[in-house]
Amino acid sequence: FPSNGSLNVYKLDKNGLTSAKDLTLTEVPNNSIPFSFAFDDEGQLLVAEAFGAAGVPNVEAGGSVSLYNDLDSFIPTIKSEVTTTEVTTCWVRYNPKKTCAFTTNNGGGSISSMKVRDGKLHLVEDVAAQLDTPIDFDFSSDYEFLYALSTGHLLSDNLALRQPAIFVYKVSSDCGLEKIQEITEGIPTEADRELNSLGVVNGVVGLAIF
C-alpha cells in the first residue's frame, strides 16, 4: 500500500507473475492511510487505516478498519467500516475460528476487537486490551491465543527501563481477550540497541508464531 491513501491490486497470471498493465488503483476515502491487511474466511479484505494525510498519521484522531469485497473485479469496494476511538491503528489480524478481527493501536496503547457477522464488520470493544505501544501480533495455530508485541517505548525516558514484552491473551468466542501471560525473558531492553541516523532506537519490531 502506498502512503497516499490508495490500494493497489495486481492480477496474477498462471505463473504467479504480474505487470504494471495488470494494476488497478482504488483511492481510500477520508484521508486515511492504509497500513496492513488480512482476509476473512469469505475472501473479503480487511484494511487497517490510520487517519491522516500525505502519509503522516494524525495521532490525535482515531483509526478505522474497512471491509472490502468485489475483489474478483479487481476494483475493491467498501462493504462496511468500523471507526474506533484509538489512535495510530496499524496491524490487523483475523481469527477464522472466532470470526473476530483485532487491531493493535500503537498510539493508543491498546488492542481493538471487531466481529465479522453477516458479511459485515461490527465493533466489539474500542479497548479490548491495554499494553504499551503495541506493534506486531499473531494467533496460535489453533486460534485460541493471541500474542502481541509491546515495544515498551513509553515506559520510561531511561532506555534501560524500556522493556519490550510479549503479551499472551486467551481469545473468547465473543472476541474478548483475557491476559494470561507477559513475557520479557530474553527480550533486550532498548539500552541494548544503538541509535540510528535519526537518533531513534528501533528496538524490537516484529513477531512471528510458528
CSV table of C-alpha atoms in Angstrom, one decimal:
chain,number,residue,atom,x,y,z
A,1,PHE,CA,0.0,0.0,0.0
A,2,PRO,CA,1.4,3.4,-0.9
A,3,SER,CA,1.1,6.2,1.6
A,4,ASN,CA,-1.2,8.5,-0.4
A,5,GLY,CA,-4.4,6.7,0.6
A,6,SER,CA,-4.9,4.1,-2.1
A,7,LEU,CA,-5.0,0.3,-2.7
A,8,ASN,CA,-3.0,-1.3,-5.4
A,9,VAL,CA,-4.5,-4.6,-6.8
A,10,TYR,CA,-2.4,-6.8,-9.1
A,11,LYS,CA,-3.8,-9.5,-11.3
A,12,LEU,CA,-1.5,-12.6,-11.4
A,13,ASP,CA,-1.1,-14.9,-14.3
A,14,LYS,CA,-0.9,-18.7,-14.1
A,15,ASN,CA,2.8,-18.5,-13.3
A,16,GLY,CA,2.2,-16.1,-10.4
A,17,LEU,CA,3.6,-13.1,-12.2
A,18,THR,CA,2.1,-9.7,-12.8
A,19,SER,CA,2.9,-6.5,-14.6
A,20,ALA,CA,2.0,-2.8,-14.4
A,21,LYS,CA,-0.7,-3.2,-17.1
A,22,ASP,CA,-2.5,-5.5,-14.7
A,23,LEU,CA,-2.6,-2.9,-11.9
A,24,THR,CA,-5.8,-1.2,-10.7
A,25,LEU,CA,-5.7,1.5,-8.1
A,26,THR,CA,-8.6,2.3,-5.6
A,27,GLU,CA,-8.5,5.5,-3.6
A,28,VAL,CA,-9.2,5.2,0.1
A,29,PRO,CA,-11.7,7.7,1.5
A,30,ASN,CA,-11.4,10.1,4.4
A,31,ASN,CA,-7.7,10.8,4.0
A,32,SER,CA,-6.9,7.6,5.8
A,33,ILE,CA,-3.6,5.8,5.5
A,34,PRO,CA,-3.8,2.0,4.8
A,35,PHE,CA,-1.2,0.2,6.9
A,36,SER,CA,-1.9,-3.5,7.0
A,37,PHE,CA,-4.5,-6.0,5.8
A,38,ALA,CA,-5.9,-9.5,6.3
A,39,PHE,CA,-8.6,-11.7,4.6
A,40,ASP,CA,-11.6,-13.2,6.3
A,41,ASP,CA,-12.8,-16.7,5.5
A,42,GLU,CA,-15.1,-15.4,2.8
A,43,GLY,CA,-12.2,-13.8,1.0
A,44,GLN,CA,-13.1,-10.3,1.9
A,45,LEU,CA,-10.3,-7.8,2.6
A,46,LEU,CA,-9.9,-6.1,6.0
A,47,VAL,CA,-7.7,-3.0,5.9
A,48,ALA,CA,-6.4,-1.2,9.0
A,49,GLU,CA,-6.2,2.5,8.5
A,50,ALA,CA,-4.6,5.4,10.4
A,51,PHE,CA,-6.2,8.8,10.0
A,52,GLY,CA,-4.0,11.5,8.5
A,53,ALA,CA,-2.8,12.8,5.1
A,54,ALA,CA,0.2,12.6,2.9
A,55,GLY,CA,1.4,9.5,4.7
A,56,VAL,CA,1.6,11.2,8.1
A,57,PRO,CA,-0.8,9.7,10.7
A,58,ASN,CA,-2.8,12.1,12.8
A,59,VAL,CA,-2.0,10.9,16.3
A,60,GLU,CA,-5.0,12.9,17.8
A,61,ALA,CA,-7.5,11.2,15.5
A,62,GLY,CA,-8.9,7.6,15.7
A,63,GLY,CA,-8.3,4.7,13.4
A,64,SER,CA,-10.6,2.5,11.4
A,65,VAL,CA,-10.9,-0.9,9.7
A,66,SER,CA,-12.6,-1.2,6.3
A,67,LEU,CA,-14.0,-4.4,4.9
A,68,TYR,CA,-13.8,-4.6,1.1
A,69,ASN,CA,-15.4,-7.0,-1.3
A,70,ASP,CA,-15.7,-7.3,-5.1
A,71,LEU,CA,-12.1,-8.4,-5.2
A,72,ASP,CA,-12.7,-10.6,-8.3
A,73,SER,CA,-13.5,-7.4,-10.2
A,74,PHE,CA,-10.0,-6.0,-9.2
A,75,ILE,CA,-11.9,-2.8,-8.1
A,76,PRO,CA,-12.4,-3.3,-4.3
A,77,THR,CA,-15.4,-1.5,-2.8
A,78,ILE,CA,-16.1,-0.9,0.9
A,79,LYS,CA,-18.8,-3.1,2.3
A,80,SER,CA,-18.6,-1.9,5.8
A,81,GLU,CA,-16.3,0.2,8.0
A,82,VAL,CA,-15.7,0.4,11.8
A,83,THR,CA,-14.1,3.5,13.4
A,84,THR,CA,-12.5,3.3,16.8
A,85,THR,CA,-11.5,5.9,19.4
A,86,GLU,CA,-8.0,4.5,19.4
A,87,VAL,CA,-5.1,6.2,17.5
A,88,THR,CA,-2.5,5.0,15.1
A,89,THR,CA,-4.3,1.9,14.2
A,90,CYS,CA,-1.6,-0.2,12.4
A,91,TRP,CA,-1.8,-4.0,12.4
A,92,VAL,CA,-5.0,-6.1,11.8
A,93,ARG,CA,-5.4,-9.9,12.2
A,94,TYR,CA,-8.5,-12.1,11.5
A,95,ASN,CA,-9.4,-15.1,13.6
A,96,PRO,CA,-11.4,-17.5,11.4
A,97,LYS,CA,-12.3,-19.8,14.4
A,98,LYS,CA,-13.9,-17.0,16.3
A,99,THR,CA,-14.8,-14.8,13.3
A,100,CYS,CA,-13.1,-11.9,15.1
A,101,ALA,CA,-10.8,-9.2,13.9
A,102,PHE,CA,-8.3,-7.4,16.1
A,103,THR,CA,-6.1,-4.3,15.6
A,104,THR,CA,-3.1,-3.1,17.5
A,105,ASN,CA,-3.2,0.7,18.1
A,106,ASN,CA,0.3,1.9,18.5
A,107,GLY,CA,-0.5,5.4,19.6
A,108,GLY,CA,-3.5,4.3,21.7
A,109,GLY,CA,-1.6,1.6,23.6
A,110,SER,CA,-4.4,-0.8,23.0
A,111,ILE,CA,-5.9,-3.7,21.0
A,112,SER,CA,-9.4,-3.2,19.5
A,113,SER,CA,-11.8,-6.0,18.7
A,114,MET,CA,-14.4,-6.5,16.0
A,115,LYS,CA,-16.8,-9.2,14.9
A,116,VAL,CA,-17.4,-10.2,11.3
A,117,ARG,CA,-21.1,-11.2,11.1
A,118,ASP,CA,-23.4,-11.5,8.1
A,119,GLY,CA,-20.6,-10.3,5.8
A,120,LYS,CA,-20.2,-7.0,7.8
A,121,LEU,CA,-17.8,-5.7,10.4
A,122,HIS,CA,-19.1,-4.8,13.8
A,123,LEU,CA,-17.1,-3.1,16.6
A,124,VAL,CA,-17.0,-5.1,19.9
A,125,GLU,CA,-14.6,-3.0,22.0
A,126,ASP,CA,-12.5,0.0,21.3
A,127,VAL,CA,-10.1,-1.2,24.0
A,128,ALA,CA,-10.2,-5.0,24.4
A,129,ALA,CA,-6.7,-4.9,26.0
A,130,GLN,CA,-4.2,-2.3,27.0
A,131,LEU,CA,-0.4,-2.5,26.5
A,132,ASP,CA,2.4,-0.1,25.9
A,133,THR,CA,2.8,0.9,22.2
A,134,PRO,CA,1.9,-2.4,20.6
A,135,ILE,CA,3.0,-3.3,17.1
A,136,ASP,CA,3.0,-6.7,15.6
A,137,PHE,CA,0.8,-9.6,16.8
A,138,ASP,CA,-0.4,-13.0,15.7
A,139,PHE,CA,-2.5,-16.1,16.7
A,140,SER,CA,-1.5,-19.5,17.8
A,141,SER,CA,-2.1,-22.3,15.2
A,142,ASP,CA,-5.4,-23.3,16.9
A,143,TYR,CA,-6.5,-19.6,17.0
A,144,GLU,CA,-7.2,-19.9,20.8
A,145,PHE,CA,-4.5,-17.5,21.8
A,146,LEU,CA,-3.2,-14.1,20.7
A,147,TYR,CA,0.4,-13.0,21.1
A,148,ALA,CA,1.1,-9.2,20.9
A,149,LEU,CA,4.4,-7.4,20.9
A,150,SER,CA,4.7,-4.3,23.1
A,151,THR,CA,7.7,-2.1,22.4
A,152,GLY,CA,7.9,-0.6,25.9
A,153,HIS,CA,8.7,2.8,24.3
A,154,LEU,CA,6.6,4.8,26.8
A,155,LEU,CA,7.6,3.1,30.0
A,156,SER,CA,10.4,5.4,30.8
A,157,ASP,CA,12.8,8.1,29.5
A,158,ASN,CA,15.6,5.8,30.6
A,159,LEU,CA,16.3,3.4,27.7
A,160,ALA,CA,17.4,0.7,30.2
A,161,LEU,CA,13.9,0.7,31.7
A,162,ARG,CA,12.1,0.4,28.3
A,163,GLN,CA,11.3,-3.3,28.4
A,164,PRO,CA,9.6,-4.8,25.4
A,165,ALA,CA,7.3,-7.7,26.2
A,166,ILE,CA,5.1,-10.3,24.5
A,167,PHE,CA,1.6,-10.3,25.9
A,168,VAL,CA,-0.4,-13.5,25.7
A,169,TYR,CA,-4.2,-13.4,25.6
A,170,LYS,CA,-6.9,-16.1,25.6
A,171,VAL,CA,-9.4,-15.3,22.9
A,172,SER,CA,-13.1,-15.9,23.7
A,173,SER,CA,-15.9,-16.6,21.3
A,174,ASP,CA,-17.3,-13.1,21.8
A,175,CYS,CA,-13.9,-11.6,20.7
A,176,GLY,CA,-12.9,-10.8,24.3
A,177,LEU,CA,-9.2,-11.0,25.4
A,178,GLU,CA,-8.1,-12.4,28.7
A,179,LYS,CA,-4.4,-11.7,29.6
A,180,ILE,CA,-2.7,-14.9,30.8
A,181,GLN,CA,1.0,-14.1,30.5
A,182,GLU,CA,3.5,-11.3,30.0
A,183,ILE,CA,6.9,-12.5,28.6
A,184,THR,CA,10.0,-10.4,29.0
A,185,GLU,CA,12.7,-13.0,29.4
A,186,GLY,CA,15.2,-13.0,26.5
A,187,ILE,CA,13.9,-9.7,25.0
A,188,PRO,CA,16.5,-7.0,25.1
A,189,THR,CA,15.7,-3.6,26.6
A,190,GLU,CA,16.3,-0.5,24.4
A,191,ALA,CA,19.5,0.2,26.2
A,192,ASP,CA,20.9,-2.8,24.3
A,193,ARG,CA,20.2,-1.1,20.9
A,194,GLU,CA,22.1,1.5,19.1
A,195,LEU,CA,20.6,4.8,17.9
A,196,ASN,CA,20.0,5.0,14.1
A,197,SER,CA,20.9,8.0,12.0
A,198,LEU,CA,17.8,9.9,13.2
A,199,GLY,CA,18.7,9.4,16.8
A,200,VAL,CA,15.9,6.9,17.3
A,201,VAL,CA,16.0,3.5,18.9
A,202,ASN,CA,14.1,1.0,16.8
A,203,GLY,CA,14.2,-1.8,19.3
A,204,VAL,CA,12.1,-5.0,18.8
A,205,VAL,CA,9.9,-4.6,15.8
A,206,GLY,CA,8.5,-7.9,14.7
A,207,LEU,CA,6.8,-11.1,15.9
A,208,ALA,CA,6.2,-14.5,14.3
A,209,ILE,CA,4.3,-17.5,15.6
A,210,PHE,CA,5.0,-21.0,14.2
